[in-house]
């Protein structure tokens, strides 16, 4: 039996997209279109696990969908939609809430980080977040998920939920004639070395949407002038660039800027240093600014065009949701039968 492996991934609409989201996630989604069946979601239900202003939520939902397309995802090849349009995500996540154990959820480091000292006062949804994520993936029986390092633990939990469901309902699964395990044991897809983009003002910190300085983060909707300005004002150090990657050790800012160059140029760090080793920042920064503008400005322009065309965006998301439902509904119908829900 031949089968096309199925990829699912998602991004939360909870802030303006930045270079870290592009290099770490969105850009990696594109080549998978040619080797996998690909489903890319805007996970709006995950976003509201912490308070979101409804107008912002909408704007960011369109923005992510636009970024997917502007970065090269083809809405005819990939299924692109927002999570809340396919209500089966909520339904399956409830069942998974009853499969997963409190202890499993309590061990999630992302929850502990986000809840901090304040764990009595965060939403119940934030605690159940990984169960909804497992539902996203298993609702489509997705076999592979491209995500960053920070989501590894959530994927392990997804596998634990799949295994426990397969085990708890083993009798029903066998009686219904499913040959194999009902839910697949989804793998984490490593798509090359992870690019972790750092703040332009502090090379020890992740690039993020919550930085004190406006110049620390390159947003995907920044225009050419702003991109160039941010790169030229990025914190660097006093030394020239080394001639090989090992020379970047201990030089956080230099390592980040060279890494960004390599990622944008699709080169290795050593290739970049073969060209720029021994040169100073006065040479490297303008070169990086030109490269970043040439890659990112056309994406920003296309994003702006798309988000201003609500009709077109709604059509794309509606069509994606319809195709997503066509996969999800038969699987959900099987799940209801296995669990014993009467219809
Ligand atoms: N939790 C993921 C993140 O914060 C987003 C996400 C939600 C996701 N559902 C998913 C990623 C399913 C991959 C698959 O990055």
mmCIF file of C-alpha atoms and ligand atoms in Angstrom:
data_model
loop_
_atom_site.group_PDB
_atom_site.id
_atom_site.type_symbol
_atom_site.label_atom_id
_atom_site.label_comp_id
_atom_site.label_asym_id
_atom_site.label_seq_id
_atom_site.Cartn_x
_atom_site.Cartn_y
_atom_site.Cartn_z
ATOM 1 C CA UNK A 1 0.000 0.000 0.000
ATOM 2 C CA UNK A 2 1.420 3.353 -0.936
ATOM 3 C CA UNK A 3 0.796 6.300 1.282
ATOM 4 C CA UNK A 4 1.814 9.917 1.296
ATOM 5 C CA UNK A 5 3.016 10.931 4.715
ATOM 6 C CA UNK A 6 0.856 13.704 6.126
ATOM 7 C CA UNK A 7 2.313 16.796 7.754
ATOM 8 C CA UNK A 8 0.461 19.074 10.151
ATOM 9 C CA UNK A 9 1.808 22.223 11.737
ATOM 10 C CA UNK A 10 0.417 25.400 13.197
ATOM 11 C CA UNK A 11 1.288 28.904 14.352
ATOM 12 C CA UNK A 12 -0.554 30.884 17.007
ATOM 13 C CA UNK A 13 -2.022 34.271 16.048
ATOM 14 C CA UNK A 14 -0.893 36.035 19.196
ATOM 15 C CA UNK A 15 1.511 38.693 17.921
ATOM 16 C CA UNK A 16 3.111 40.198 14.837
ATOM 17 C CA UNK A 17 5.176 37.665 12.916
ATOM 18 C CA UNK A 18 8.915 38.222 12.950
ATOM 19 C CA UNK A 19 12.071 36.898 11.340
ATOM 20 C CA UNK A 20 12.323 34.121 13.941
ATOM 21 C CA UNK A 21 8.905 32.770 12.929
ATOM 22 C CA UNK A 22 9.930 32.941 9.270
ATOM 23 C CA UNK A 23 13.337 31.253 9.475
ATOM 24 C CA UNK A 24 12.408 28.880 12.295
ATOM 25 C CA UNK A 25 9.032 27.715 10.973
ATOM 26 C CA UNK A 26 7.237 29.158 7.949
ATOM 27 C CA UNK A 27 10.124 28.884 5.513
ATOM 28 C CA UNK A 28 10.652 25.244 6.477
ATOM 29 C CA UNK A 29 7.053 24.407 5.694
ATOM 30 C CA UNK A 30 7.431 25.249 2.003
ATOM 31 C CA UNK A 31 9.547 22.377 0.594
ATOM 32 C CA UNK A 32 7.409 19.791 2.408
ATOM 33 C CA UNK A 33 4.598 20.585 -0.037
ATOM 34 C CA UNK A 34 6.407 18.528 -2.665
ATOM 35 C CA UNK A 35 7.056 15.443 -0.571
ATOM 36 C CA UNK A 36 4.109 15.302 1.820
ATOM 37 C CA UNK A 37 0.440 16.026 2.043
ATOM 38 C CA UNK A 38 0.612 19.276 4.012
ATOM 39 C CA UNK A 39 -1.857 20.892 6.383
ATOM 40 C CA UNK A 40 -0.919 24.290 7.825
ATOM 41 C CA UNK A 41 -3.167 25.772 10.433
ATOM 42 C CA UNK A 42 -3.563 29.131 12.131
ATOM 43 C CA UNK A 43 -4.273 27.944 15.662
ATOM 44 C CA UNK A 44 -6.641 30.644 16.877
ATOM 45 C CA UNK A 45 -8.088 28.390 19.599
ATOM 46 C CA UNK A 46 -4.610 28.009 21.061
ATOM 47 C CA UNK A 47 -4.095 31.778 20.939
ATOM 48 C CA UNK A 48 -6.995 32.453 23.318
ATOM 49 C CA UNK A 49 -5.480 30.311 26.088
ATOM 50 C CA UNK A 50 -4.148 33.711 27.112
ATOM 51 C CA UNK A 51 -6.243 36.864 26.665
ATOM 52 C CA UNK A 52 -6.359 38.196 23.109
ATOM 53 C CA UNK A 53 -8.071 41.341 22.032
ATOM 54 C CA UNK A 54 -10.628 40.103 19.447
ATOM 55 C CA UNK A 55 -9.636 42.655 16.802
ATOM 56 C CA UNK A 56 -5.973 41.722 17.181
ATOM 57 C CA UNK A 57 -6.820 38.024 17.021
ATOM 58 C CA UNK A 58 -8.548 38.551 13.680
ATOM 59 C CA UNK A 59 -5.764 40.696 12.277
ATOM 60 C CA UNK A 60 -3.082 38.209 13.306
ATOM 61 C CA UNK A 61 -5.080 35.290 11.936
ATOM 62 C CA UNK A 62 -5.172 36.910 8.497
ATOM 63 C CA UNK A 63 -1.539 37.923 8.857
ATOM 64 C CA UNK A 64 -0.317 34.376 9.452
ATOM 65 C CA UNK A 65 -2.380 32.968 6.610
ATOM 66 C CA UNK A 66 -0.984 35.723 4.364
ATOM 67 C CA UNK A 67 2.567 34.966 5.523
ATOM 68 C CA UNK A 68 2.134 31.284 4.708
ATOM 69 C CA UNK A 69 1.137 32.162 1.162
ATOM 70 C CA UNK A 70 3.609 35.008 0.662
ATOM 71 C CA UNK A 71 6.434 32.730 1.813
ATOM 72 C CA UNK A 72 5.571 30.196 -0.873
ATOM 73 C CA UNK A 73 2.853 27.892 0.411
ATOM 74 C CA UNK A 74 0.426 27.213 -2.406
ATOM 75 C CA UNK A 75 -3.160 27.093 -1.117
ATOM 76 C CA UNK A 76 -3.974 24.621 -3.879
ATOM 77 C CA UNK A 77 -1.317 22.190 -2.711
ATOM 78 C CA UNK A 78 -1.361 22.789 1.028
ATOM 79 C CA UNK A 79 -4.465 22.969 3.149
ATOM 80 C CA UNK A 80 -4.371 26.401 4.810
ATOM 81 C CA UNK A 81 -7.081 27.236 7.334
ATOM 82 C CA UNK A 82 -7.771 28.509 10.825
ATOM 83 C CA UNK A 83 -8.441 25.968 13.539
ATOM 84 C CA UNK A 84 -11.765 27.316 14.868
ATOM 85 C CA UNK A 85 -13.454 26.749 11.512
ATOM 86 C CA UNK A 86 -13.134 22.996 11.965
ATOM 87 C CA UNK A 87 -15.067 22.338 15.164
ATOM 88 C CA UNK A 88 -13.837 18.756 15.354
ATOM 89 C CA UNK A 89 -10.595 20.110 16.867
ATOM 90 C CA UNK A 90 -12.589 21.088 19.962
ATOM 91 C CA UNK A 91 -14.465 17.807 20.040
ATOM 92 C CA UNK A 92 -11.404 15.595 19.815
ATOM 93 C CA UNK A 93 -9.514 17.695 22.327
ATOM 94 C CA UNK A 94 -12.284 17.066 24.862
ATOM 95 C CA UNK A 95 -11.897 13.337 24.410
ATOM 96 C CA UNK A 96 -8.137 13.732 24.785
ATOM 97 C CA UNK A 97 -8.697 15.726 27.980
ATOM 98 C CA UNK A 98 -10.232 12.517 29.276
ATOM 99 C CA UNK A 99 -7.355 10.353 28.009
ATOM 100 C CA UNK A 100 -4.428 12.485 29.172
ATOM 101 C CA UNK A 101 -3.487 12.451 32.871
ATOM 102 C CA UNK A 102 -3.119 15.496 35.120
ATOM 103 C CA UNK A 103 0.440 14.437 35.904
ATOM 104 C CA UNK A 104 1.438 14.425 32.222
ATOM 105 C CA UNK A 105 0.156 17.951 31.737
ATOM 106 C CA UNK A 106 1.678 19.235 34.956
ATOM 107 C CA UNK A 107 5.125 18.188 33.698
ATOM 108 C CA UNK A 108 4.976 20.370 30.573
ATOM 109 C CA UNK A 109 7.820 22.855 30.801
ATOM 110 C CA UNK A 110 6.079 25.358 28.533
ATOM 111 C CA UNK A 111 3.107 25.461 30.911
ATOM 112 C CA UNK A 112 5.399 25.874 33.896
ATOM 113 C CA UNK A 113 7.270 28.695 32.157
ATOM 114 C CA UNK A 114 4.114 30.496 31.082
ATOM 115 C CA UNK A 115 2.224 30.024 34.322
ATOM 116 C CA UNK A 116 5.226 30.905 36.458
ATOM 117 C CA UNK A 117 4.333 31.837 40.018
ATOM 118 C CA UNK A 118 0.836 32.532 38.867
ATOM 119 C CA UNK A 119 -0.410 29.003 38.151
ATOM 120 C CA UNK A 120 -3.640 29.405 40.162
ATOM 121 C CA UNK A 121 -4.663 32.282 37.991
ATOM 122 C CA UNK A 122 -3.998 31.142 34.409
ATOM 123 C CA UNK A 123 -6.788 29.760 32.236
ATOM 124 C CA UNK A 124 -7.804 26.126 32.342
ATOM 125 C CA UNK A 125 -7.264 26.236 28.577
ATOM 126 C CA UNK A 126 -3.575 26.993 29.078
ATOM 127 C CA UNK A 127 -3.199 23.817 31.127
ATOM 128 C CA UNK A 128 -5.046 21.777 28.497
ATOM 129 C CA UNK A 129 -3.132 23.415 25.624
ATOM 130 C CA UNK A 130 -1.082 20.307 24.731
ATOM 131 C CA UNK A 131 -4.208 18.172 24.574
ATOM 132 C CA UNK A 132 -5.675 20.511 21.930
ATOM 133 C CA UNK A 133 -2.365 20.336 20.098
ATOM 134 C CA UNK A 134 -2.525 16.537 20.101
ATOM 135 C CA UNK A 135 -6.062 16.809 18.725
ATOM 136 C CA UNK A 136 -4.864 19.112 15.916
ATOM 137 C CA UNK A 137 -2.382 16.512 14.800
ATOM 138 C CA UNK A 138 -4.295 13.287 15.367
ATOM 139 C CA UNK A 139 -7.591 14.584 13.931
ATOM 140 C CA UNK A 140 -5.826 14.166 10.576
ATOM 141 C CA UNK A 141 -3.760 11.146 11.618
ATOM 142 C CA UNK A 142 -0.752 13.278 10.682
ATOM 143 C CA UNK A 143 2.443 11.243 10.653
ATOM 144 C CA UNK A 144 4.982 14.056 10.858
ATOM 145 C CA UNK A 145 5.091 17.479 12.461
ATOM 146 C CA UNK A 146 7.774 20.087 11.717
ATOM 147 C CA UNK A 147 8.295 22.169 14.854
ATOM 148 C CA UNK A 148 11.047 23.821 16.780
ATOM 149 C CA UNK A 149 12.899 22.435 19.748
ATOM 150 C CA UNK A 150 10.481 24.119 22.177
ATOM 151 C CA UNK A 151 7.612 21.904 20.968
ATOM 152 C CA UNK A 152 9.382 18.558 21.324
ATOM 153 C CA UNK A 153 7.817 17.813 24.678
ATOM 154 C CA UNK A 154 4.331 18.556 23.343
ATOM 155 C CA UNK A 155 4.918 16.064 20.550
ATOM 156 C CA UNK A 156 6.029 13.420 23.006
ATOM 157 C CA UNK A 157 2.784 14.024 24.852
ATOM 158 C CA UNK A 158 0.903 13.677 21.550
ATOM 159 C CA UNK A 159 2.488 10.237 21.136
ATOM 160 C CA UNK A 160 1.578 9.318 24.715
ATOM 161 C CA UNK A 161 -2.045 10.315 24.101
ATOM 162 C CA UNK A 162 -2.149 8.314 20.842
ATOM 163 C CA UNK A 163 -0.711 5.255 22.588
ATOM 164 C CA UNK A 164 -3.074 5.489 25.534
ATOM 165 C CA UNK A 165 -6.098 5.935 23.261
ATOM 166 C CA UNK A 166 -4.986 2.970 21.134
ATOM 167 C CA UNK A 167 -4.557 0.946 24.318
ATOM 168 C CA UNK A 168 -7.731 2.034 26.149
ATOM 169 C CA UNK A 169 -9.896 1.280 23.126
ATOM 170 C CA UNK A 170 -7.888 -1.667 21.778
ATOM 171 C CA UNK A 171 -10.864 -4.036 21.913
ATOM 172 C CA UNK A 172 -13.118 -1.671 19.985
ATOM 173 C CA UNK A 173 -10.344 -0.848 17.518
ATOM 174 C CA UNK A 174 -9.817 -4.532 16.760
ATOM 175 C CA UNK A 175 -13.567 -5.235 16.575
ATOM 176 C CA UNK A 176 -14.047 -2.372 14.117
ATOM 177 C CA UNK A 177 -11.454 -4.009 11.880
ATOM 178 C CA UNK A 178 -8.725 -1.393 11.945
ATOM 179 C CA UNK A 179 -5.624 -3.247 10.863
ATOM 180 C CA UNK A 180 -3.121 -1.306 12.836
ATOM 181 C CA UNK A 181 -3.060 1.144 15.649
ATOM 182 C CA UNK A 182 -5.919 3.609 15.254
ATOM 183 C CA UNK A 183 -3.864 6.761 15.831
ATOM 184 C CA UNK A 184 -0.352 6.912 14.345
ATOM 185 C CA UNK A 185 2.693 7.548 16.496
ATOM 186 C CA UNK A 186 3.568 10.913 14.973
ATOM 187 C CA UNK A 187 7.212 11.772 14.431
ATOM 188 C CA UNK A 188 8.913 15.092 15.019
ATOM 189 C CA UNK A 189 10.260 16.260 11.695
ATOM 190 C CA UNK A 190 13.718 17.756 11.850
ATOM 191 C CA UNK A 191 14.047 19.956 8.801
ATOM 192 C CA UNK A 192 17.706 20.785 8.948
ATOM 193 C CA UNK A 193 19.577 22.480 11.767
ATOM 194 C CA UNK A 194 17.240 24.710 13.712
ATOM 195 C CA UNK A 195 17.767 28.416 13.165
ATOM 196 C CA UNK A 196 17.133 30.187 16.424
ATOM 197 C CA UNK A 197 17.125 33.847 15.613
ATOM 198 C CA UNK A 198 18.265 36.096 18.448
ATOM 199 C CA UNK A 199 17.395 39.667 19.364
ATOM 200 C CA UNK A 200 19.303 42.282 17.369
ATOM 201 C CA UNK A 201 20.030 44.087 20.624
ATOM 202 C CA UNK A 202 21.074 41.130 22.789
ATOM 203 C CA UNK A 203 22.502 38.017 21.187
ATOM 204 C CA UNK A 204 21.743 35.949 24.298
ATOM 205 C CA UNK A 205 17.971 36.416 23.980
ATOM 206 C CA UNK A 206 15.526 34.927 21.469
ATOM 207 C CA UNK A 207 14.083 37.328 18.916
ATOM 208 C CA UNK A 208 10.541 37.992 20.112
ATOM 209 C CA UNK A 209 7.588 40.303 19.852
ATOM 210 C CA UNK A 210 8.023 41.482 23.420
ATOM 211 C CA UNK A 211 11.288 43.425 23.364
ATOM 212 C CA UNK A 212 12.001 46.740 24.971
ATOM 213 C CA UNK A 213 13.707 48.164 21.875
ATOM 214 C CA UNK A 214 11.723 48.626 18.637
ATOM 215 C CA UNK A 215 14.903 47.875 16.757
ATOM 216 C CA UNK A 216 15.540 44.432 18.284
ATOM 217 C CA UNK A 217 13.023 42.538 16.159
ATOM 218 C CA UNK A 218 12.543 42.395 12.391
ATOM 219 C CA UNK A 219 8.838 42.007 11.698
ATOM 220 C CA UNK A 220 7.637 40.306 8.559
ATOM 221 C CA UNK A 221 5.606 43.361 7.585
ATOM 222 C CA UNK A 222 8.565 45.765 7.954
ATOM 223 C CA UNK A 223 9.362 47.661 4.781
ATOM 224 C CA UNK A 224 12.778 47.729 3.100
ATOM 225 C CA UNK A 225 14.011 50.882 4.858
ATOM 226 C CA UNK A 226 13.091 49.622 8.292
ATOM 227 C CA UNK A 227 14.710 46.221 7.724
ATOM 228 C CA UNK A 228 17.943 47.893 6.605
ATOM 229 C CA UNK A 229 17.888 50.328 9.519
ATOM 230 C CA UNK A 230 17.401 47.582 12.102
ATOM 231 C CA UNK A 231 20.274 45.533 10.725
ATOM 232 C CA UNK A 232 22.637 48.494 10.503
ATOM 233 C CA UNK A 233 21.869 49.412 14.120
ATOM 234 C CA UNK A 234 22.094 45.857 15.421
ATOM 235 C CA UNK A 235 24.441 45.359 18.348
ATOM 236 C CA UNK A 236 27.722 43.794 17.198
ATOM 237 C CA UNK A 237 31.204 43.677 18.708
ATOM 238 C CA UNK A 238 34.558 45.262 18.069
ATOM 239 C CA UNK A 239 36.259 42.448 16.200
ATOM 240 C CA UNK A 240 36.371 41.496 12.544
ATOM 241 C CA UNK A 241 34.536 38.333 11.479
ATOM 242 C CA UNK A 242 36.417 35.054 11.981
ATOM 243 C CA UNK A 243 37.316 32.852 9.051
ATOM 244 C CA UNK A 244 35.486 29.780 10.342
ATOM 245 C CA UNK A 245 32.433 28.924 12.444
ATOM 246 C CA UNK A 246 34.456 27.924 15.531
ATOM 247 C CA UNK A 247 35.646 31.523 15.811
ATOM 248 C CA UNK A 248 32.091 32.654 16.585
ATOM 249 C CA UNK A 249 32.056 30.847 19.939
ATOM 250 C CA UNK A 250 31.321 33.280 22.750
ATOM 251 C CA UNK A 251 30.386 36.040 20.283
ATOM 252 C CA UNK A 252 26.582 35.864 20.544
ATOM 253 C CA UNK A 253 25.764 38.859 18.369
ATOM 254 C CA UNK A 254 28.229 37.922 15.649
ATOM 255 C CA UNK A 255 26.999 34.336 15.676
ATOM 256 C CA UNK A 256 23.415 35.487 15.281
ATOM 257 C CA UNK A 257 24.046 37.915 12.435
ATOM 258 C CA UNK A 258 26.184 35.431 10.515
ATOM 259 C CA UNK A 259 23.558 32.746 11.156
ATOM 260 C CA UNK A 260 20.812 34.998 9.797
ATOM 261 C CA UNK A 261 22.902 35.702 6.710
ATOM 262 C CA UNK A 262 23.526 31.986 6.165
ATOM 263 C CA UNK A 263 19.842 31.134 6.581
ATOM 264 C CA UNK A 264 18.652 33.886 4.250
ATOM 265 C CA UNK A 265 21.275 32.978 1.629
ATOM 266 C CA UNK A 266 20.756 29.211 2.007
ATOM 267 C CA UNK A 267 24.450 28.824 2.764
ATOM 268 C CA UNK A 268 26.399 27.243 5.576
ATOM 269 C CA UNK A 269 28.020 29.464 8.202
ATOM 270 C CA UNK A 270 31.438 28.376 6.905
ATOM 271 C CA UNK A 271 30.489 29.452 3.384
ATOM 272 C CA UNK A 272 29.492 32.872 4.658
ATOM 273 C CA UNK A 273 32.730 33.191 6.617
ATOM 274 C CA UNK A 274 34.791 32.076 3.633
ATOM 275 C CA UNK A 275 33.516 35.241 1.983
ATOM 276 C CA UNK A 276 33.431 37.648 4.937
ATOM 277 C CA UNK A 277 36.084 36.302 7.324
ATOM 278 C CA UNK A 278 38.554 39.049 8.259
ATOM 279 C CA UNK A 279 36.109 41.759 7.187
ATOM 280 C CA UNK A 280 34.593 44.228 9.622
ATOM 281 C CA UNK A 281 31.013 45.142 10.417
ATOM 282 C CA UNK A 282 31.181 48.122 8.078
ATOM 283 C CA UNK A 283 31.292 45.611 5.231
ATOM 284 C CA UNK A 284 29.171 42.809 6.623
ATOM 285 C CA UNK A 285 26.178 44.746 7.933
ATOM 286 C CA UNK A 286 25.356 46.506 4.646
ATOM 287 C CA UNK A 287 25.690 43.162 2.834
ATOM 288 C CA UNK A 288 23.342 41.519 5.321
ATOM 289 C CA UNK A 289 20.908 44.427 5.063
ATOM 290 C CA UNK A 290 20.817 44.108 1.258
ATOM 291 C CA UNK A 291 20.295 40.365 1.454
ATOM 292 C CA UNK A 292 17.545 40.645 4.077
ATOM 293 C CA UNK A 293 15.747 43.319 2.085
ATOM 294 C CA UNK A 294 15.940 41.262 -1.101
ATOM 295 C CA UNK A 295 14.438 38.193 0.599
ATOM 296 C CA UNK A 296 11.987 39.781 3.037
ATOM 297 C CA UNK A 297 10.662 42.931 1.376
ATOM 298 C CA UNK A 298 8.865 41.059 -1.444
ATOM 299 C CA UNK A 299 7.261 38.799 1.177
ATOM 300 C CA UNK A 300 6.133 41.843 3.180
ATOM 301 C CA UNK A 301 4.680 43.436 0.042
ATOM 302 C CA UNK A 302 2.744 40.286 -0.835
ATOM 303 C CA UNK A 303 1.503 39.943 2.756
ATOM 304 C CA UNK A 304 0.208 43.507 2.684
ATOM 305 C CA UNK A 305 -1.534 42.900 -0.613
ATOM 306 C CA UNK A 306 -3.172 39.732 0.710
ATOM 307 C CA UNK A 307 -4.332 41.070 4.081
ATOM 308 C CA UNK A 308 -5.953 44.044 2.372
ATOM 309 C CA UNK A 309 -8.064 41.641 0.296
ATOM 310 C CA UNK A 310 -10.342 40.174 2.965
ATOM 311 C CA UNK A 311 -12.606 38.572 0.358
ATOM 312 C CA UNK A 312 -9.720 36.592 -1.088
ATOM 313 C CA UNK A 313 -8.393 35.642 2.356
ATOM 314 C CA UNK A 314 -11.818 34.454 3.529
ATOM 315 C CA UNK A 315 -12.173 32.404 0.377
ATOM 316 C CA UNK A 316 -8.761 30.742 0.891
ATOM 317 C CA UNK A 317 -9.388 29.997 4.580
ATOM 318 C CA UNK A 318 -12.920 28.770 3.857
ATOM 319 C CA UNK A 319 -11.711 26.463 1.119
ATOM 320 C CA UNK A 320 -8.897 25.160 3.362
ATOM 321 C CA UNK A 321 -11.355 24.516 6.186
ATOM 322 C CA UNK A 322 -13.616 22.590 3.846
ATOM 323 C CA UNK A 323 -10.755 20.356 2.706
ATOM 324 C CA UNK A 324 -9.612 19.925 6.309
ATOM 325 C CA UNK A 325 -13.124 18.841 7.323
ATOM 326 C CA UNK A 326 -13.207 16.294 4.517
ATOM 327 C CA UNK A 327 -10.263 14.526 6.195
ATOM 328 C CA UNK A 328 -11.267 15.163 9.798
ATOM 329 C CA UNK A 329 -14.937 14.225 9.767
ATOM 330 C CA UNK A 330 -14.605 10.532 8.854
ATOM 331 C CA UNK A 331 -11.829 10.136 11.439
ATOM 332 C CA UNK A 332 -13.959 11.863 14.071
ATOM 333 C CA UNK A 333 -16.908 9.630 13.163
ATOM 334 C CA UNK A 334 -14.707 6.575 13.838
ATOM 335 C CA UNK A 335 -13.558 8.059 17.151
ATOM 336 C CA UNK A 336 -17.148 8.609 18.328
ATOM 337 C CA UNK A 337 -17.994 4.992 17.558
ATOM 338 C CA UNK A 338 -14.900 3.680 19.309
ATOM 339 C CA UNK A 339 -15.661 5.725 22.413
ATOM 340 C CA UNK A 340 -19.300 4.638 22.471
ATOM 341 C CA UNK A 341 -21.086 7.884 21.731
ATOM 342 C CA UNK A 342 -24.595 7.231 20.424
ATOM 343 C CA UNK A 343 -25.665 9.129 17.292
HETATM 344 N N1 LIG B 1 2.137 24.885 20.144
HETATM 345 C C1 LIG B 1 2.668 25.298 18.875
HETATM 346 C C2 LIG B 1 3.600 26.491 19.099
HETATM 347 O O1 LIG B 1 3.426 27.239 20.038
HETATM 348 C C3 LIG B 1 1.563 25.668 17.926
HETATM 349 C C4 LIG B 1 0.742 24.485 17.562
HETATM 350 C C5 LIG B 1 -0.549 24.253 17.924
HETATM 351 C C6 LIG B 1 1.152 23.381 16.770
HETATM 352 N N2 LIG B 1 -0.977 23.074 17.379
HETATM 353 C C7 LIG B 1 0.020 22.512 16.686
HETATM 354 C C8 LIG B 1 2.355 23.035 16.138
HETATM 355 C C9 LIG B 1 0.094 21.305 15.998
HETATM 356 C C10 LIG B 1 2.412 21.834 15.451
HETATM 357 C C11 LIG B 1 1.288 20.972 15.381
HETATM 358 O O2 LIG B 1 4.496 26.680 18.307
#
